[in-house]
Amino acid sequence: MIKVTIDMDKCQHYGQCCFEAPDVFSLDDAGHIVYVAEVADDRRDDVESAADVCPMQAIEIS
Amino acid sequence: MAGVVIIGAGLGGLRVAETLRASGYAGEVTIVGDEIHLPYNRPPLSKEALAGGVEVADLEFRRKAHVDDVTWKLGSPAVTSSIKEGTVTLADGTVLHFDALAVAAGIRPRRLPIPGPQAGRVVLRTAEDARELRAALVPGAKVLIMGAGFIGCEVAATARKVDCEVNIVALDAEPMIRPLGAELGAGMRRRHEANGVNFHLGRTITAFNGTDHVESATLDDGTVLACDIVVEAVGSMANVEWLDGNGLDLSDGLSVDDAMIVEGTTNVVAVGDIARHHNVLFSGPKRRIEHWNMPTETGKRAGQTLAALLAGEEVSQAPFSAMPSFWSDQYSHKIQSFGMPGNATRIEIVSGTPDEACIAEYFDDSGLVGVIGIDKTSELAPYRKLLMERG
């Protein structure tokens, strides 16, 4: 499993991650990011891409 | 073994290196940076890092494990090169040999030749620039900003947060007018004015006054504005002079093909702010796009190209496709854009008004080319999807 964390002090809810891995990251009705904290290993490429495109570089993967 | 030399240790250079390794290239990779820092994220420099409390180490990009073995040559820019010989010479005299070269050298702020004292005139591009400016942003300081683009406006918002007096002087009719258009630009101007910023639009600075340090600026209409510090945010220049003498057209960055290979070369790619490229999603001439997401988009493509080239495989010439996107934070407001709104010949505000949360659609002859939302981030996704379908 891959552990996903968003640093909520950095996150500005731009939602760029949602386009790369929509099954992991999404915006709720209030425009706030919600995400799945543990995802299967075969999702790594998309989760890495989501972390790459975050303008605030708020996504950590381990 | 000469391997790949990447000139530029910013986001674009990092993405090229990562993609080379992810694509199976195991040869030598050397990344050259003019700054002493490992790749770091620049957008916070006009916002969080300028308001205080954020250091450059906090802004470093996460570096994936597979780039642990690249060689970093930091603090010394490239000064000359010979593509024919496969060499780049750095300011410290080092000569690097390459099989393939990646140009990721980025841009630097344009400086205008205005008479008067130089001390007190700063730009904002690097972590050091941000540190210097931050020291000057104290309550009551008189800050004069040249240019009403995104950097100028973000610095203005940050400076007001720490209670500086802020004047913006710009030739444009409204702030951020080129991407936003006049109506949304005016809406953002009124937000800035409500926060205490004074605009002098359609104006230029003809002289700075003071003995050793800037004390005031004279505008072309004779207005004199007192200032303790001047922030020059009037556009940028591509860092390509070190490529002079190679027979390349350096007049507007570097022209590249869909694989990011520089026109007139076989083993040189360019990425990021300086790569002038086509985009299958948008018609028209090749363009340089100085948006944060483009170094990643172009860097990944260029890394794939070089990996194929160096493995003796065929390089994909599939059309380059990337969705330009920008973001800006000013006060509590968030501007977000997808597409090429600056190309529009017609703008329609489809939700809200320019003075509140709103969405504007941007059109040219081919249809929808862009969308911008102010405080409407969560409603923009369907527009991005529509724009992606242009390809």
Coordinates of C-alpha atoms in Angstrom, one line a residue, chain B:
Chain B
M1 CA 31.2 8.8 -20.9
A2 CA 29.6 12.2 -21.5
G3 CA 25.9 11.5 -20.9
V4 CA 23.3 14.2 -20.5
V5 CA 24.0 17.7 -19.3
I6 CA 21.0 19.7 -18.0
I7 CA 21.4 23.4 -17.8
G8 CA 19.0 24.7 -15.2
A9 CA 18.4 23.3 -11.7
G10 CA 14.8 24.4 -11.4
L11 CA 11.6 22.4 -11.9
G12 CA 12.1 21.8 -15.6
G13 CA 15.6 20.4 -15.1
L14 CA 14.5 18.2 -12.3
R15 CA 11.6 16.7 -14.3
V16 CA 14.0 16.0 -17.3
A17 CA 16.3 14.1 -14.9
E18 CA 13.5 12.2 -13.2
T19 CA 12.0 11.1 -16.5
L20 CA 15.3 10.1 -18.0
R21 CA 15.8 7.7 -15.1
A22 CA 12.1 6.5 -15.1
S23 CA 12.5 5.8 -18.8
G24 CA 15.5 3.5 -18.1
Y25 CA 18.4 5.8 -19.0
A26 CA 21.3 4.7 -16.8
G27 CA 24.1 7.0 -18.0
E28 CA 25.6 10.1 -16.5
V29 CA 23.3 13.0 -15.7
T30 CA 24.7 16.4 -14.7
I31 CA 22.5 19.2 -13.6
V32 CA 23.9 22.7 -13.7
G33 CA 22.3 25.5 -11.7
D34 CA 23.2 29.2 -11.5
E35 CA 21.8 29.4 -8.0
I36 CA 23.4 27.5 -5.1
H37 CA 20.1 25.8 -4.2
L38 CA 18.7 22.4 -5.2
P39 CA 15.4 22.8 -7.2
Y40 CA 12.8 24.7 -5.2
N41 CA 9.3 26.0 -5.7
R42 CA 9.2 29.6 -6.7
P43 CA 5.5 30.6 -6.4
P44 CA 5.6 31.0 -2.6
L45 CA 8.4 33.6 -3.0
S46 CA 5.8 36.3 -3.7
K47 CA 3.5 35.1 -1.0
E48 CA 4.2 32.9 2.0
A49 CA 7.9 33.2 1.8
L50 CA 7.7 37.0 1.5
A51 CA 5.4 37.3 4.4
G52 CA 7.9 35.5 6.6
G53 CA 8.6 32.2 8.2
V54 CA 9.3 30.1 5.1
E55 CA 13.0 29.4 4.1
V56 CA 14.3 28.0 0.9
A57 CA 14.9 24.5 2.4
D58 CA 11.1 24.4 3.1
L59 CA 10.5 25.0 -0.6
E60 CA 12.8 22.3 -2.1
F61 CA 11.0 19.9 -4.4
R62 CA 10.6 16.3 -3.3
R63 CA 13.4 14.5 -5.1
K64 CA 12.5 11.0 -6.2
A65 CA 15.0 8.3 -5.1
H66 CA 16.0 7.4 -8.7
V67 CA 17.7 10.8 -9.2
D68 CA 19.9 10.3 -6.1
D69 CA 22.8 9.5 -8.5
V70 CA 22.7 12.6 -10.7
T71 CA 25.6 15.1 -10.4
W72 CA 24.7 18.6 -9.2
K73 CA 26.9 21.5 -10.3
L74 CA 25.3 24.4 -8.4
G75 CA 26.2 28.1 -8.1
S76 CA 27.9 28.5 -11.5
P77 CA 25.9 29.3 -14.7
A78 CA 26.7 28.2 -18.2
V79 CA 28.5 30.9 -20.1
T80 CA 29.4 29.4 -23.5
S81 CA 28.6 26.3 -25.4
S82 CA 29.4 24.4 -28.6
I83 CA 26.7 22.0 -29.7
K84 CA 28.9 20.7 -32.5
E85 CA 31.7 19.9 -30.0
G86 CA 29.3 18.7 -27.3
T87 CA 30.6 21.1 -24.7
V88 CA 29.3 23.6 -22.2
T89 CA 31.6 25.9 -20.2
L90 CA 30.5 27.2 -16.8
A91 CA 31.4 30.5 -15.2
D92 CA 33.9 28.8 -12.9
G93 CA 35.8 27.5 -15.9
T94 CA 34.5 23.9 -15.8
V95 CA 34.0 22.3 -19.2
L96 CA 31.2 19.7 -19.4
H97 CA 31.0 17.2 -22.3
F98 CA 27.6 15.9 -23.4
D99 CA 26.0 13.4 -25.7
A100 CA 22.7 15.3 -25.3
L101 CA 21.9 18.7 -23.8
A102 CA 18.7 19.8 -22.0
V103 CA 18.1 23.5 -21.9
A104 CA 16.1 24.3 -18.8
A105 CA 17.8 27.6 -17.9
G106 CA 14.5 29.5 -17.4
I107 CA 14.0 33.2 -17.4
R108 CA 15.2 36.2 -15.4
P109 CA 13.4 39.5 -14.7
R110 CA 13.7 42.2 -17.3
R111 CA 15.3 45.4 -16.1
L112 CA 14.4 48.8 -17.5
P113 CA 17.1 51.4 -18.0
I114 CA 15.7 54.2 -15.8
P115 CA 18.1 57.0 -14.7
G116 CA 18.7 57.6 -11.0
P117 CA 20.1 55.6 -8.0
Q118 CA 20.2 51.8 -8.3
A119 CA 20.2 51.0 -4.6
G120 CA 16.7 50.1 -3.4
R121 CA 15.6 48.7 -6.8
V122 CA 14.9 44.9 -6.5
V123 CA 13.4 42.1 -8.5
L124 CA 11.8 38.9 -7.4
R125 CA 12.9 35.7 -8.9
T126 CA 15.2 33.8 -6.5
A127 CA 15.1 32.9 -2.8
E128 CA 17.8 35.5 -2.2
D129 CA 15.6 38.2 -3.9
A130 CA 12.7 37.2 -1.6
R131 CA 14.9 37.4 1.5
E132 CA 16.1 40.9 0.4
L133 CA 12.6 42.2 -0.3
R134 CA 11.2 40.6 2.9
A135 CA 13.7 42.6 5.0
A136 CA 12.4 45.8 3.4
L137 CA 8.7 45.0 4.0
V138 CA 8.2 46.5 7.4
P139 CA 5.1 48.3 8.6
G140 CA 4.9 51.8 7.1
A141 CA 7.6 51.1 4.4
K142 CA 6.8 52.8 1.1
V143 CA 6.8 50.1 -1.5
L144 CA 6.6 51.1 -5.2
I145 CA 5.8 48.3 -7.6
M146 CA 6.6 48.5 -11.3
G147 CA 4.3 46.3 -13.3
A148 CA 0.8 45.1 -12.6
G149 CA 1.2 41.5 -13.6
F150 CA 0.8 38.5 -11.3
I151 CA 4.1 39.0 -9.5
G152 CA 3.5 42.7 -9.0
C153 CA 0.0 42.1 -7.7
E154 CA 1.0 39.3 -5.4
V155 CA 3.8 41.4 -3.9
A156 CA 1.3 44.2 -3.4
A157 CA -1.1 42.0 -1.5
T158 CA 1.7 40.6 0.6
A159 CA 3.1 44.1 1.3
R160 CA -0.4 45.3 2.4
K161 CA -0.7 42.3 4.8
V162 CA 2.4 43.7 6.6
D163 CA 1.1 47.2 6.5
C164 CA 3.3 48.8 3.9
E165 CA 2.2 51.7 1.8
V166 CA 1.9 50.4 -1.7
N167 CA 1.8 52.1 -5.1
I168 CA 1.7 50.2 -8.4
V169 CA 2.9 51.9 -11.6
A170 CA 2.1 50.1 -14.8
L171 CA 1.6 51.0 -18.5
D172 CA -1.4 48.6 -18.7
A173 CA -4.9 49.8 -18.4
E174 CA -5.8 47.3 -15.7
P175 CA -3.8 44.8 -13.5
M176 CA -3.2 41.4 -15.1
I177 CA -5.1 42.6 -18.2
R178 CA -3.4 40.3 -20.7
P179 CA -4.6 37.0 -19.2
L180 CA -7.7 38.2 -17.4
G181 CA -9.1 40.8 -19.8
A182 CA -10.3 44.3 -18.8
E183 CA -13.4 43.4 -16.7
L184 CA -11.8 40.8 -14.4
G185 CA -8.7 42.9 -14.3
A186 CA -10.8 45.9 -13.1
G187 CA -12.5 43.6 -10.5
M188 CA -9.1 42.6 -9.1
R189 CA -8.0 46.3 -9.1
R190 CA -11.0 47.2 -7.0
R191 CA -10.2 44.4 -4.6
H192 CA -6.6 45.8 -4.3
E193 CA -7.9 49.3 -3.9
A194 CA -10.3 48.2 -1.1
N195 CA -7.2 46.8 0.6
G196 CA -5.4 50.1 0.3
V197 CA -3.2 49.8 -2.8
N198 CA -2.9 52.9 -5.1
F199 CA -2.7 52.3 -8.8
H200 CA -1.0 54.6 -11.4
L201 CA -2.1 52.9 -14.6
G202 CA -1.2 53.9 -18.1
R203 CA 1.9 55.5 -16.6
T204 CA 5.7 54.9 -16.7
I205 CA 8.5 55.9 -14.5
T206 CA 10.9 58.4 -16.1
A207 CA 13.4 58.8 -13.3
F208 CA 14.3 57.6 -9.8
N209 CA 15.4 60.3 -7.4
G210 CA 17.7 60.2 -4.3
T211 CA 21.4 60.5 -3.5
D212 CA 22.6 57.0 -3.0
H213 CA 19.4 55.2 -2.4
V214 CA 16.0 55.5 -4.2
E215 CA 13.8 58.0 -2.3
S216 CA 11.2 58.8 -4.9
A217 CA 10.1 58.1 -8.5
T218 CA 9.0 60.6 -11.1
L219 CA 6.2 59.4 -13.4
D220 CA 5.6 60.6 -17.0
D221 CA 2.8 62.8 -15.9
G222 CA 5.0 64.6 -13.4
T223 CA 3.7 62.8 -10.3
V224 CA 6.4 62.1 -7.7
L225 CA 5.9 59.1 -5.5
A226 CA 8.0 58.7 -2.4
C227 CA 9.4 55.2 -2.0
D228 CA 11.8 53.2 0.3
I229 CA 12.0 50.2 -2.1
V230 CA 11.1 49.6 -5.7
V231 CA 10.1 46.1 -6.9
E232 CA 10.5 45.7 -10.7
A233 CA 8.1 43.2 -12.1
V234 CA 7.9 44.1 -15.7
G235 CA 8.4 40.9 -17.6
S236 CA 11.2 38.5 -18.2
M237 CA 14.1 37.5 -20.5
A238 CA 15.1 34.0 -21.5
N239 CA 18.4 32.8 -20.3
V240 CA 19.8 31.7 -23.6
E241 CA 22.8 34.0 -24.2
W242 CA 25.2 31.1 -23.4
L243 CA 23.9 29.3 -26.5
D244 CA 25.1 32.2 -28.7
G245 CA 27.3 31.1 -31.7
N246 CA 25.5 27.8 -32.3
G247 CA 23.5 29.2 -35.2
L248 CA 20.2 29.0 -33.2
D249 CA 17.4 31.6 -33.3
L250 CA 17.6 33.0 -29.8
S251 CA 15.2 35.9 -30.3
D252 CA 12.3 34.4 -28.3
G253 CA 13.5 31.5 -26.2
L254 CA 14.1 28.3 -28.3
S255 CA 11.8 26.9 -31.0
V256 CA 11.2 23.2 -30.3
D257 CA 9.3 20.4 -32.1
D258 CA 6.7 18.2 -30.5
A259 CA 9.4 16.1 -28.9
M260 CA 11.0 19.2 -27.4
I261 CA 14.0 18.9 -29.7
V262 CA 15.4 22.4 -30.5
E263 CA 15.0 23.4 -34.1
G264 CA 18.3 22.9 -36.0
T265 CA 19.7 20.4 -33.6
T266 CA 19.5 16.6 -33.2
N267 CA 20.6 16.1 -29.5
V268 CA 19.4 19.3 -27.7
V269 CA 16.0 19.7 -26.0
A270 CA 14.5 22.7 -24.3
V271 CA 11.9 22.8 -21.6
G272 CA 9.9 25.2 -19.4
D273 CA 9.6 28.9 -19.7
I274 CA 12.0 29.2 -22.7
A275 CA 10.7 26.4 -24.9
R276 CA 8.6 27.8 -27.8
H277 CA 6.3 25.0 -28.8
H278 CA 3.1 24.0 -30.6
N279 CA 0.2 22.6 -28.5
V280 CA -2.3 20.4 -30.2
L281 CA -5.1 21.8 -27.9
F282 CA -4.6 25.3 -29.2
S283 CA -4.0 26.5 -32.8
G284 CA -1.7 29.3 -33.8
P285 CA 2.0 29.9 -33.8
K286 CA 4.5 28.3 -31.4
R287 CA 4.4 30.0 -28.0
R288 CA 6.4 30.1 -24.8
I289 CA 4.1 29.7 -21.8
E290 CA 5.5 31.0 -18.5
H291 CA 3.0 29.0 -16.3
W292 CA 4.1 26.9 -13.4
N293 CA 2.8 23.6 -14.8
M294 CA 4.7 23.8 -18.1
P295 CA 8.2 22.8 -16.9
T296 CA 6.6 19.5 -15.7
E297 CA 4.7 19.0 -19.0
T298 CA 7.6 19.8 -21.3
G299 CA 10.3 18.3 -19.0
K300 CA 8.6 14.9 -18.9
R301 CA 8.3 14.9 -22.7
A302 CA 11.9 16.0 -23.2
G303 CA 13.1 13.3 -20.8
Q304 CA 11.3 10.6 -22.8
T305 CA 12.8 12.0 -26.0
L306 CA 16.3 12.0 -24.7
A307 CA 16.0 8.5 -23.2
A308 CA 14.8 7.2 -26.6
L309 CA 17.5 9.1 -28.5
L310 CA 20.3 7.8 -26.3
A311 CA 19.0 4.2 -26.4
G312 CA 19.0 4.4 -30.2
E313 CA 15.2 4.1 -30.3
E314 CA 12.8 6.0 -32.4
V315 CA 11.7 9.3 -30.8
S316 CA 7.9 9.8 -30.6
Q317 CA 6.7 12.7 -32.7
A318 CA 3.2 12.5 -31.3
P319 CA 1.6 16.0 -31.1
F320 CA 2.5 17.8 -27.8
S321 CA -0.6 18.3 -25.7
A322 CA -0.7 20.2 -22.4
M323 CA -3.3 22.2 -20.6
P324 CA -1.7 25.5 -19.5
S325 CA -2.9 26.5 -16.1
F326 CA -2.1 29.2 -13.6
W327 CA -3.1 30.2 -10.1
S328 CA -2.7 33.3 -8.0
D329 CA -3.5 34.1 -4.4
Q330 CA -4.1 37.7 -3.6
Y331 CA -5.6 38.6 -0.1
S332 CA -8.2 35.9 0.4
H333 CA -8.9 35.6 -3.3
K334 CA -7.9 32.8 -5.6
I335 CA -7.6 33.2 -9.3
Q336 CA -7.4 30.0 -11.4
S337 CA -7.1 29.6 -15.1
F338 CA -7.1 26.8 -17.7
G339 CA -6.3 27.1 -21.3
M340 CA -5.1 30.2 -23.2
P341 CA -7.3 33.1 -22.1
G342 CA -4.7 35.6 -23.4
N343 CA -5.6 34.5 -26.9
A344 CA -9.2 35.5 -26.6
T345 CA -11.0 37.9 -28.9
R346 CA -14.2 37.7 -26.8
I347 CA -14.8 37.2 -23.1
E348 CA -18.1 36.3 -21.5
I349 CA -18.7 36.4 -17.7
V350 CA -21.0 33.4 -17.2
S351 CA -21.3 33.3 -13.4
G352 CA -21.1 36.1 -10.8
T353 CA -19.7 39.6 -11.4
P354 CA -16.0 40.7 -11.6
D355 CA -16.4 42.1 -8.0
E356 CA -17.5 38.8 -6.5
A357 CA -16.8 35.1 -7.1
C358 CA -17.1 34.7 -10.9
I359 CA -16.3 32.6 -13.9
A360 CA -15.3 34.0 -17.3
E361 CA -15.2 32.1 -20.6
Y362 CA -12.6 33.1 -23.2
F363 CA -13.2 32.6 -26.9
D364 CA -11.4 33.0 -30.2
D365 CA -12.5 32.0 -33.8
S366 CA -12.0 28.3 -32.9
G367 CA -14.4 28.4 -29.9
L368 CA -13.6 28.2 -26.1
V369 CA -9.9 28.7 -25.5
G370 CA -9.8 29.4 -21.8
V371 CA -11.6 29.8 -18.5
I372 CA -10.8 31.9 -15.5
G373 CA -12.4 31.7 -12.1
I374 CA -12.1 34.0 -9.2
D375 CA -12.9 32.1 -6.0
K376 CA -14.6 29.5 -8.0
T377 CA -12.0 26.7 -8.1
S378 CA -14.4 23.9 -7.5
E379 CA -16.5 24.8 -10.5
L380 CA -13.8 24.9 -13.1
A381 CA -13.2 21.1 -13.6
P382 CA -15.9 20.7 -16.3
Y383 CA -14.3 23.6 -18.3
R384 CA -10.9 22.0 -18.2
K385 CA -12.5 18.8 -19.6
L386 CA -14.1 20.8 -22.4
L387 CA -10.8 22.4 -23.2
M388 CA -9.0 19.0 -23.2
E389 CA -11.4 17.8 -25.8
R390 CA -10.1 20.4 -28.2
G391 CA -7.2 18.0 -29.0

